[in-house]
XYZ file of C-alpha atoms in Angstrom:
701
model
C 0.000 0.000 0.000
C 1.368 3.406 -0.935
C 1.980 5.671 2.033
C 0.566 8.806 0.440
C -3.006 9.934 0.035
C -4.567 12.262 -2.534
C -5.905 15.511 -1.123
C -6.176 18.336 -3.575
C -6.575 18.654 -7.333
C -4.721 21.585 -8.817
C -4.830 23.038 -12.302
C -1.257 22.756 -13.446
C 0.677 22.425 -16.646
C 1.865 19.460 -18.644
C 5.200 17.732 -18.665
C 7.622 18.816 -21.352
C 10.999 17.630 -22.517
C 13.255 15.839 -20.056
C 12.010 17.360 -16.840
C 8.873 17.992 -14.896
C 7.895 21.089 -13.096
C 4.176 21.016 -12.316
C 1.545 18.333 -12.369
C -2.121 17.596 -12.276
C -2.629 17.008 -8.581
C -1.051 17.398 -5.185
C -0.919 14.891 -2.348
C -0.181 14.863 1.333
C 1.765 12.315 3.312
C 0.257 9.886 5.786
C 1.936 8.800 9.023
C 3.895 5.906 7.491
C 5.305 8.241 4.878
C 6.303 10.775 7.531
C 8.299 8.105 9.388
C 10.296 7.393 6.227
C 10.743 11.081 5.547
C 12.109 11.653 9.042
C 14.637 8.842 8.602
C 15.896 10.383 5.346
C 16.316 13.810 6.934
C 18.235 12.281 9.841
C 20.583 10.332 7.581
C 21.511 13.420 5.548
C 22.259 15.935 8.317
C 25.890 16.574 9.275
C 26.878 13.653 7.067
C 30.544 13.553 8.069
C 29.634 12.857 11.696
C 28.292 9.421 12.572
C 27.899 9.832 16.328
C 25.488 12.739 16.637
C 22.100 11.149 16.015
C 19.428 12.339 18.417
C 17.081 9.470 17.592
C 17.974 6.329 19.518
C 18.689 3.467 17.145
C 18.868 0.052 18.763
C 21.974 -2.132 18.693
C 20.766 -4.043 15.626
C 21.560 -0.939 13.555
C 25.075 -0.486 14.927
C 25.954 -4.186 14.678
C 24.442 -4.676 11.241
C 26.621 -6.141 8.487
C 24.741 -6.599 5.201
C 26.788 -9.629 4.103
C 25.434 -11.477 7.136
C 21.846 -10.922 5.958
C 21.951 -11.827 2.264
C 18.517 -13.491 2.448
C 17.040 -10.047 3.092
C 17.946 -8.919 -0.426
C 16.608 -9.641 -3.871
C 19.167 -10.862 -6.407
C 21.754 -11.524 -3.722
C 24.158 -12.884 -6.336
C 24.575 -9.341 -7.693
C 25.811 -8.182 -4.307
C 28.653 -10.637 -3.827
C 31.232 -8.584 -5.714
C 30.539 -5.533 -3.558
C 30.790 -7.579 -0.367
C 34.164 -8.986 -1.441
C 35.393 -5.561 -2.529
C 34.306 -3.912 0.696
C 35.697 -6.558 3.022
C 39.100 -6.427 1.321
C 39.239 -2.667 0.618
C 36.679 -0.596 2.536
C 36.148 2.859 1.037
C 35.724 5.452 3.779
C 36.277 9.169 4.168
C 40.037 8.750 4.085
C 39.624 8.391 0.300
C 38.612 11.027 -2.238
C 35.692 9.668 -4.260
C 34.449 10.319 -7.781
C 32.108 8.278 -9.953
C 34.500 8.858 -12.878
C 37.130 6.346 -11.783
C 36.470 2.704 -12.656
C 37.224 1.365 -9.193
C 35.090 4.038 -7.547
C 32.310 3.156 -9.968
C 32.415 -0.423 -8.699
C 31.731 0.787 -5.172
C 28.879 3.009 -6.368
C 27.221 0.281 -8.428
C 27.491 -2.180 -5.556
C 26.112 0.249 -2.990
C 23.184 1.335 -5.182
C 22.304 -2.324 -5.732
C 22.562 -3.002 -2.012
C 20.087 -0.226 -1.270
C 17.804 -0.977 -4.189
C 17.512 -4.734 -3.622
C 16.628 -4.491 0.087
C 13.400 -6.488 0.331
C 11.586 -4.262 2.783
C 11.729 -0.978 4.656
C 13.350 -2.478 7.743
C 16.225 -3.923 5.722
C 16.553 -0.699 3.770
C 16.788 1.296 7.003
C 19.465 -0.976 8.408
C 21.662 -1.020 5.325
C 21.380 2.747 4.852
C 22.365 3.241 8.498
C 25.315 0.871 8.026
C 26.512 2.807 4.979
C 26.000 6.135 6.731
C 28.376 4.930 9.456
C 31.079 3.391 7.296
C 31.023 4.502 3.643
C 32.662 7.570 2.109
C 30.011 10.260 2.440
C 29.998 11.546 -1.127
C 29.640 7.962 -2.294
C 26.914 7.400 0.305
C 24.850 10.423 -0.748
C 25.224 9.514 -4.431
C 24.081 5.904 -3.932
C 21.370 6.736 -1.386
C 19.864 9.329 -3.740
C 19.846 7.088 -6.808
C 18.388 4.085 -4.989
C 15.694 6.264 -3.440
C 14.740 7.691 -6.818
C 13.975 4.206 -8.097
C 12.642 2.302 -5.069
C 8.846 1.992 -5.070
C 8.613 2.616 -1.335
C 10.561 5.871 -1.637
C 8.438 7.584 -4.294
C 7.608 11.102 -3.185
C 10.239 11.206 -0.443
C 11.787 14.672 -0.345
C 15.564 15.017 -0.277
C 17.043 18.332 0.843
C 18.804 20.245 -1.903
C 22.221 18.842 -2.749
C 23.793 22.232 -1.984
C 22.494 21.898 1.589
C 23.432 18.247 2.012
C 26.977 18.829 0.759
C 27.655 22.594 0.842
C 31.392 22.033 0.266
C 30.625 21.507 -3.427
C 28.766 24.800 -3.819
C 30.067 27.486 -1.462
C 33.525 28.976 -1.246
C 35.944 28.209 1.547
C 35.547 31.662 3.086
C 31.801 31.111 3.590
C 32.321 27.705 5.174
C 35.090 29.036 7.412
C 32.818 31.830 8.667
C 30.044 29.318 9.360
C 32.424 27.275 11.513
C 33.627 30.481 13.151
C 30.147 31.390 14.386
C 29.623 27.915 15.769
C 33.028 27.695 17.497
C 32.488 31.106 19.122
C 29.193 29.998 20.628
C 27.055 32.200 18.368
C 28.314 35.220 20.291
C 26.066 38.270 19.715
C 23.679 36.188 17.585
C 20.058 36.766 18.511
C 17.677 33.877 18.897
C 14.315 33.650 17.189
C 11.937 31.096 18.711
C 14.883 29.576 20.598
C 16.853 29.163 17.349
C 20.173 30.871 16.617
C 19.821 32.411 13.158
C 22.995 33.273 11.290
C 22.981 34.759 7.794
C 26.362 34.946 6.043
C 27.045 36.862 2.884
C 28.455 34.293 0.465
C 30.510 35.708 -2.381
C 31.159 34.242 -5.778
C 34.758 33.420 -6.589
C 35.338 36.644 -8.535
C 34.590 38.841 -5.514
C 38.251 39.770 -5.168
C 38.740 40.245 -8.899
C 38.240 38.528 -12.259
C 41.088 36.348 -13.454
C 39.658 36.520 -17.007
C 36.515 37.628 -18.835
C 34.769 34.308 -18.168
C 35.228 34.859 -14.448
C 32.824 37.800 -14.642
C 30.138 35.148 -15.225
C 30.693 33.577 -11.809
C 27.117 34.458 -10.801
C 25.953 32.182 -13.614
C 28.614 29.474 -13.589
C 28.355 28.998 -9.826
C 24.572 29.228 -9.499
C 23.684 26.573 -6.939
C 20.340 25.742 -8.532
C 21.745 25.234 -12.021
C 24.608 23.117 -10.699
C 22.143 21.019 -8.704
C 20.021 20.471 -11.814
C 23.005 19.051 -13.673
C 23.929 16.861 -10.714
C 20.464 15.343 -10.521
C 20.203 14.882 -14.286
C 23.220 12.601 -14.109
C 21.753 10.729 -11.141
C 18.460 10.213 -12.939
C 20.381 8.597 -15.796
C 23.509 6.992 -14.308
C 25.816 6.167 -17.195
C 26.772 2.811 -15.696
C 23.330 1.168 -15.784
C 20.513 0.371 -18.187
C 18.047 0.652 -15.307
C 15.923 -2.219 -14.084
C 12.869 -4.133 -15.282
C 10.570 -1.192 -14.525
C 12.866 1.755 -15.179
C 14.391 1.153 -18.617
C 16.490 4.251 -19.176
C 16.775 3.885 -22.940
C 12.994 4.105 -23.206
C 13.490 7.786 -22.418
C 15.820 8.164 -25.427
C 18.606 8.721 -22.941
C 21.308 9.216 -25.564
C 19.314 11.820 -27.456
C 18.397 13.484 -24.158
C 22.059 13.539 -23.093
C 22.947 15.397 -26.294
C 20.006 17.763 -26.026
C 20.619 18.746 -22.401
C 24.229 19.633 -23.171
C 23.225 21.473 -26.354
C 20.741 23.517 -24.339
C 23.304 24.249 -21.630
C 25.604 25.616 -24.333
C 22.854 27.721 -25.909
C 21.875 29.217 -22.565
C 25.501 29.942 -21.673
C 26.097 31.701 -24.998
C 23.163 34.052 -24.379
C 24.534 34.860 -20.931
C 27.920 35.599 -22.484
C 26.271 38.038 -24.884
C 24.731 39.835 -21.900
C 28.318 40.421 -20.745
C 29.693 41.499 -24.157
C 31.385 38.164 -24.750
C 31.190 36.161 -27.955
C 30.896 32.549 -28.940
C 32.069 29.741 -26.696
C 35.488 28.551 -27.920
C 35.780 24.883 -28.792
C 38.209 22.943 -26.625
C 41.448 22.126 -28.424
C 43.502 19.677 -26.387
C 46.679 20.577 -28.315
C 46.586 24.327 -27.651
C 46.678 26.407 -24.452
C 43.267 27.189 -22.999
C 42.655 30.899 -22.561
C 40.229 30.653 -19.660
C 41.839 29.832 -16.371
C 39.747 28.682 -13.437
C 39.680 29.548 -9.756
C 37.673 26.883 -7.959
C 37.370 28.590 -4.582
C 35.944 25.446 -2.999
C 37.429 22.794 -0.777
C 36.497 19.369 0.448
C 35.398 18.559 3.988
C 38.948 17.485 4.813
C 40.206 20.954 3.936
C 41.909 20.058 0.645
C 41.087 22.725 -1.969
C 39.806 21.765 -5.398
C 42.554 22.504 -7.942
C 42.526 25.768 -9.874
C 44.052 26.486 -13.292
C 45.958 29.528 -14.604
C 45.082 31.306 -17.832
C 46.586 29.897 -21.019
C 47.086 26.483 -19.516
C 48.286 23.743 -21.857
C 46.720 20.314 -21.352
C 48.907 18.653 -23.982
C 51.384 17.278 -21.458
C 53.071 13.921 -20.815
C 50.594 13.232 -17.995
C 47.722 13.539 -20.460
C 49.259 11.770 -23.436
C 47.349 8.526 -22.873
C 44.064 10.388 -22.506
C 44.693 12.458 -25.636
C 45.423 9.321 -27.647
C 42.209 7.741 -26.408
C 40.188 10.800 -27.429
C 41.800 10.662 -30.873
C 41.109 6.939 -31.231
C 37.492 6.955 -30.094
C 36.677 10.184 -31.961
C 37.805 8.619 -35.220
C 35.808 5.452 -34.583
C 32.678 7.468 -33.847
C 33.154 9.609 -36.952
C 33.523 6.456 -39.010
C 30.262 5.166 -37.563
C 28.512 8.451 -38.379
C 29.500 8.210 -42.021
C 28.481 4.567 -42.285
C 25.128 5.230 -40.648
C 22.228 5.226 -43.097
C 19.419 6.082 -40.685
C 18.101 9.608 -40.318
C 15.872 9.351 -37.266
C 15.853 9.793 -33.501
C 17.026 6.221 -33.011
C 20.294 7.010 -34.772
C 20.716 10.163 -32.668
C 20.027 8.145 -29.531
C 22.702 5.623 -30.503
C 25.217 8.428 -31.046
C 24.456 9.999 -27.675
C 24.895 6.682 -25.909
C 28.247 6.173 -27.635
C 29.563 9.647 -26.829
C 28.649 9.318 -23.170
C 29.816 5.710 -23.136
C 26.848 4.612 -21.078
C 25.508 1.118 -20.502
C 23.291 1.361 -23.609
C 26.206 2.059 -25.959
C 26.142 -0.351 -28.886
C 29.764 -1.236 -28.105
C 31.278 0.543 -25.119
C 34.592 -1.264 -25.401
C 35.047 -0.183 -29.020
C 33.669 3.366 -28.790
C 34.768 4.131 -25.251
C 33.471 7.220 -23.461
C 34.583 10.551 -24.885
C 32.714 12.202 -22.039
C 34.910 10.499 -19.480
C 38.207 10.848 -21.373
C 37.715 14.598 -21.790
C 37.112 14.869 -18.063
C 40.345 12.974 -17.398
C 42.268 15.423 -19.569
C 40.886 18.465 -17.744
C 41.454 16.820 -14.354
C 45.150 16.409 -15.074
C 46.997 16.170 -11.788
C 49.579 14.283 -9.809
C 48.776 10.788 -8.492
C 47.779 10.532 -4.852
C 46.417 7.921 -2.491
C 46.899 4.193 -2.296
C 45.317 3.555 -5.716
C 47.628 6.010 -7.517
C 44.725 8.092 -8.824
C 44.774 11.819 -9.518
C 42.936 14.080 -7.128
C 39.365 14.445 -8.430
C 38.799 18.149 -9.039
C 35.657 20.027 -10.033
C 35.421 18.371 -13.466
C 35.179 14.950 -11.831
C 31.996 15.682 -9.896
C 28.599 16.397 -11.415
C 27.728 18.970 -8.761
C 30.805 21.100 -9.526
C 31.339 20.591 -13.280
C 29.387 23.648 -14.435
C 31.513 25.995 -12.312
C 34.398 25.771 -14.779
C 33.905 27.718 -18.067
C 35.986 25.013 -19.717
C 33.000 22.683 -19.270
C 31.232 24.489 -22.099
C 34.277 24.426 -24.350
C 34.702 20.692 -23.826
C 31.078 19.892 -24.534
C 31.079 22.116 -27.590
C 33.851 19.857 -28.891
C 31.945 16.734 -27.924
C 28.695 17.993 -29.482
C 30.483 18.718 -32.741
C 30.023 15.004 -33.444
C 26.275 15.470 -33.115
C 26.178 18.445 -35.453
C 28.415 16.598 -37.889
C 25.897 13.760 -37.905
C 23.004 16.188 -38.361
C 24.800 17.597 -41.369
C 24.540 14.162 -42.996
C 20.748 14.155 -42.509
C 18.482 15.732 -45.148
C 17.714 19.370 -44.486
C 14.204 20.153 -43.301
C 12.134 22.057 -45.859
C 8.805 23.894 -45.784
C 7.091 20.561 -46.181
C 8.640 19.390 -42.909
C 8.034 22.650 -41.078
C 4.541 23.525 -42.243
C 1.158 22.826 -40.646
C -1.519 22.894 -43.313
C -4.551 24.946 -42.376
C -2.921 26.452 -39.284
C -1.515 29.970 -38.978
C -0.093 32.044 -36.144
C -1.896 35.320 -36.790
C -0.197 37.243 -34.028
C 1.751 36.968 -30.779
C 1.068 39.294 -27.870
C 3.763 39.646 -25.251
C 5.723 42.490 -23.644
C 8.294 44.079 -25.904
C 10.605 44.370 -22.920
C 11.390 41.958 -20.102
C 13.247 42.620 -16.858
C 15.888 40.663 -14.975
C 17.428 41.497 -11.624
C 19.554 40.039 -8.864
C 17.902 39.109 -5.604
C 19.204 37.627 -2.395
C 18.669 33.933 -1.814
C 19.349 32.035 1.407
C 20.543 28.429 1.572
C 20.790 26.437 4.785
C 24.440 25.397 5.162
C 24.187 24.162 8.756
C 25.598 20.832 7.556
C 28.919 22.571 6.967
C 29.757 22.796 10.676
C 30.472 20.030 13.152
C 28.175 19.563 16.124
C 28.591 17.933 19.499
C 26.821 14.786 20.548
C 23.914 15.468 22.886
C 22.695 12.298 24.515
C 19.583 13.781 26.135
C 17.320 16.294 24.350
C 17.423 19.545 26.286
C 13.906 20.799 25.675
C 14.458 22.280 22.221
C 11.549 21.098 20.047
C 13.644 20.680 16.896
C 16.330 18.760 18.746
C 13.787 16.529 20.442
C 12.369 15.732 17.004
C 15.775 14.624 15.713
C 17.401 17.687 14.171
C 20.953 17.800 15.493
C 22.048 21.303 14.431
C 22.129 22.130 18.106
C 24.310 24.142 20.468
C 24.094 24.724 24.215
C 20.378 24.056 24.566
C 19.200 25.688 21.337
C 18.915 24.794 17.679
C 20.804 26.822 15.138
C 20.497 27.465 11.448
C 23.310 28.978 9.388
C 22.360 30.412 6.017
C 24.535 31.466 3.107
C 23.086 34.475 1.312
C 23.925 34.988 -2.358
C 22.576 37.268 -5.016
C 21.105 35.172 -7.803
C 19.687 36.062 -11.190
C 15.913 36.213 -11.579
C 13.333 37.836 -13.840
C 9.964 39.460 -13.574
C 7.066 37.241 -14.660
C 5.706 37.612 -18.170
C 3.097 35.981 -20.348
C 2.244 35.555 -23.998
C -0.925 35.067 -26.002
C -0.897 33.485 -29.450
C -3.720 34.074 -31.903
C -3.854 30.888 -33.951
C -6.236 30.164 -36.816
C -7.101 26.579 -37.668
C -9.296 25.288 -40.483
C -10.515 22.411 -38.298
C -10.470 21.031 -34.783
C -7.234 19.121 -34.214
C -4.493 18.347 -31.697
C -1.283 20.357 -31.863
C 1.788 21.244 -29.839
C 3.188 24.652 -29.026
C 6.907 25.193 -28.602
C 8.600 28.390 -27.471
C 12.317 29.159 -27.723
C 14.501 32.161 -26.991
C 17.645 32.897 -28.955
C 20.118 35.686 -29.686
C 19.422 38.291 -32.343
C 22.787 40.047 -32.517
C 26.343 38.958 -31.839
C 28.716 40.745 -29.453
C 29.529 43.304 -32.170
C 25.894 44.215 -32.796
C 25.631 42.321 -36.073
C 22.508 40.303 -36.851
C 23.274 36.586 -36.655
C 21.789 34.867 -39.722
C 19.683 31.811 -38.955
C 22.071 29.462 -40.741
C 24.691 30.445 -38.117
C 22.256 30.809 -35.227
C 20.087 27.690 -35.140
C 22.270 26.010 -32.498
C 21.749 28.922 -30.107
C 18.016 28.625 -29.443
C 17.019 27.614 -25.939
C 13.700 25.862 -25.336
C 11.377 27.520 -22.821
C 8.090 25.679 -23.236
C 6.505 22.703 -24.998
C 2.885 21.694 -24.457
C -0.086 20.107 -26.154
C -3.198 22.059 -27.164
C -6.516 21.211 -28.750
C -7.192 23.646 -31.577
C -10.782 24.476 -32.445
C -11.909 25.441 -35.924
C -11.501 29.201 -36.258
C -9.410 31.552 -34.135
C -7.773 30.194 -30.954
C -6.247 32.343 -28.225
C -3.489 30.392 -26.480
C -2.336 32.122 -23.326
C 0.565 31.100 -21.114
C 2.286 32.707 -18.135
C 5.990 32.159 -17.495
C 5.157 30.815 -14.038
C 3.224 27.986 -15.712
C 5.988 26.900 -18.081
C 6.226 23.151 -17.852
C 9.704 22.030 -16.956
C 10.741 24.886 -14.686
C 10.662 24.618 -10.905
C 10.670 26.898 -7.898
C 13.584 27.382 -5.516
C 14.019 24.582 -3.020
C 12.628 24.830 0.488
C 15.499 24.956 2.983
C 16.501 21.956 5.088
C 15.426 23.762 8.285
C 11.996 24.629 6.872
C 11.518 21.062 5.650
C 12.308 19.778 9.131
C 9.847 22.263 10.606
C 7.088 21.171 8.215
C 7.788 17.501 8.904
C 7.695 18.095 12.642
C 4.403 19.988 12.363
C 2.867 17.266 10.200
C 3.985 14.571 12.641
C 2.773 16.347 15.771
C -0.331 18.148 14.497
C -2.877 18.191 11.680
C -0.520 20.156 9.416
C -0.397 18.626 5.923
C 3.016 17.725 4.499
C 2.281 18.395 0.840
C 3.843 16.405 -1.980
C 4.067 17.775 -5.492
C 6.626 18.529 -8.162
C 6.787 22.312 -7.768
C 10.387 21.949 -6.518
C 11.185 18.727 -8.343
C 14.829 17.694 -8.550
C 14.419 17.006 -12.276
C 13.234 20.507 -13.153
C 15.260 23.524 -14.262
C 15.373 26.507 -11.864
C 12.836 28.980 -13.262
C 15.025 31.914 -12.225
C 17.465 30.880 -15.003
C 14.866 31.163 -17.755
C 16.098 34.451 -19.228
C 19.603 35.786 -19.886
C 20.610 38.814 -17.832
C 20.370 41.342 -20.638
C 21.781 44.831 -20.124
C 20.893 48.012 -18.264
C 20.070 49.745 -21.543
C 18.336 46.671 -22.889
C 19.509 43.881 -25.158
C 17.520 42.397 -28.012
C 16.797 38.674 -28.088
C 14.213 36.860 -30.160
C 11.448 34.513 -29.126
C 10.449 31.795 -31.542
C 6.915 30.403 -31.510
C 5.787 27.250 -33.257
C 2.450 25.451 -33.598
C 2.897 22.000 -35.030
C 0.900 18.787 -35.568
C 0.758 16.566 -32.505
C 2.830 13.399 -32.916
C 1.605 10.889 -30.387
C 4.411 9.189 -28.424
C 4.713 5.410 -28.445
C 3.820 5.333 -24.744
C 1.185 7.776 -23.525
C 2.483 10.540 -21.307
C 2.522 9.681 -17.573
C 1.797 5.997 -18.250
C 3.284 3.686 -15.629
C 4.020 6.220 -12.878
C 2.417 8.831 -10.656
C 3.464 12.267 -11.945
C 2.529 13.897 -8.651
C 5.452 12.299 -6.821
C 7.743 10.991 -9.563
C 9.694 12.287 -12.530
C 8.916 9.045 -14.360
C 12.505 8.177 -15.203
C 12.799 5.101 -17.412
C 9.089 4.645 -18.151
C 9.291 6.016 -21.695
C 6.307 8.249 -20.966
C 7.872 11.523 -19.835
C 7.425 13.477 -23.044
C 4.602 15.446 -24.607
C 5.079 14.017 -28.083
C 7.411 12.032 -30.321
C 9.160 14.977 -32.016
C 12.966 14.977 -32.052
C 14.373 16.977 -29.137
C 15.029 20.545 -30.218
C 12.891 20.435 -33.363
C 12.889 22.516 -35.572
C 16.464 23.575 -34.740
C 17.875 20.056 -34.453
C 19.241 19.999 -38.015
C 21.372 22.594 -39.809
C 19.378 25.433 -41.367
C 20.941 26.067 -44.767
C 18.034 27.974 -46.317
C 16.440 30.384 -43.865
C 13.428 30.973 -46.121
C 12.242 27.456 -45.300
C 11.268 28.932 -41.924
C 8.807 31.248 -43.676
C 5.757 29.119 -42.894
C 2.495 30.268 -41.334
C 2.881 28.237 -38.155
C 6.283 29.746 -37.218
C 6.801 33.228 -35.843
C 9.773 35.200 -34.479
C 9.205 38.021 -31.994
C 11.887 40.495 -30.884
C 12.120 41.275 -27.182
C 14.470 43.619 -25.352
C 15.714 42.381 -21.971
C 16.596 45.055 -19.423
C 18.678 44.322 -16.352
C 18.056 46.213 -13.139
C 21.064 46.556 -10.889
C 19.151 46.630 -7.594
C 18.922 43.570 -5.361
C 15.153 43.721 -5.525
C 12.292 43.308 -7.942
C 10.218 46.064 -6.378
C 9.366 48.828 -8.812
């Protein structure tokens, strides 16, 4: 029996490509669900300390060894390798972990299986507690999150934001040092609110003390905690090392095509942000030449070791990287050969290419085609061997939650995606026949001619970043008595990092669409650049790769004139900012001890894109971008949308039913545009918009 009950029906929008933001209905948790939720919150607080639990766990938890309880797991034969590996070489916090290394991957695969195959909640609790006590914490969080995303009895369970679970990956060392400072000094001069010490720290981006290059001026974008979390969770939804299971078949979601599209869209969005800062196209990574953009990481691990930085004009073509460079050359040539031998021009071929480039478990031949994704990361992570396994220290490029911080990420993936665009160049060009929608015309689009962006302050709970003392007996503090262990001298505390983050004022559009009959259709909306950094119009045949998808939804056209209205707050795959860890604990406590309803929906879903990143910054005097609107025939997907899962509490990974329709991702920009006049069809329309940036830290007029 599912431990959630339906409560309210809300009018919300449909799912669009790759992510979900809002759904048809909302639910609230029952008591069984709240017990599970409380356990998850307890396991993820102050993760590097295993002796500060407030809740009393009996001795069976502390004495538990999973290899002594193999009958409590499904498919126990798949766990034997992990048991052998662990008993010979345990992997604790004295190691630096990354999923990118083969040996580290073995630990991750084994631990995810251990969690996933637990037969019941009791076993799951015990094995999670065991791992929380003994396993490297980054590995633990990674495996715990993935297993929970796919276990039936964990659907709807809320995880705190990754930047609050592991703030070391998101906030600079100065911020974390100040957080520890307040705690070590007993919160001196800090006022309490409702018996809670509240500390708010100003957290700077890494260019606060100066830009080391032009790219560094984009630190507010590159280091955005929401955007970096999105990329982290995307890679946990589709772990490269697995095909999924019997229920969650990852390739049903066209994972290879989605992998290419997500990275294409990241590049397009980054290019528009560069234009807002008078910067031009993203350079393509050349592993034989010095890289202009250096990188200052500014972050450190829990053990105090800083993530490596890189000077400007750094040359990666070194003896340490020679093996990696040769592998990139070898696998690139093999993939190019496959592209030119391929005789299919459909999404299946694109999906195959994406799987090969990533080198995931659905690659048609991983041994032969390798993983360009991984080899490029090895090149950028160049460093001296360390540790007992003679591995290089895993820097920001070797972790999904820190990859986007480095501007070189975009240069590398521009190189990698060149294989995709090369393949698309071998496909037939779309013509008016492919683009048109007979009997349908966009008569007009109504939307503001100017949009506004601004910076606003955002607070994240980084209490996990400080160590706490063990308190055996709750001292009357309600949060502490409930299990929250951010506690000092009789009172709870919460430490928040305050950053200014990009946002925009809401907007809406209305499309006037004429149709000669009643029929199903889809609407897609993109934003793209109009001018380059020199003020020159970018022709469509050089600009089609730069359009960023904002919305994609199904409509039912009636015969005659249709007025299709949409507000930016209702766009499908965008999500709100995450509720802080402290507020989540408060809501859980209230729901457990009163009639407060702990609501479950997808408004803050991990698989959605932060809605504050929808628009590029623009400029104080305004900067022109162009919206693209399309109405197109509805192509029914093979599996009906939402089939096989509950969209209220799940992103539907691996069900093959996440998408609105069966169109190729990015259509109509997914193939080279060689003749711009083919876009002159009645169901397409471009609309120029000027984006103004306000310099105040507020959106109040």
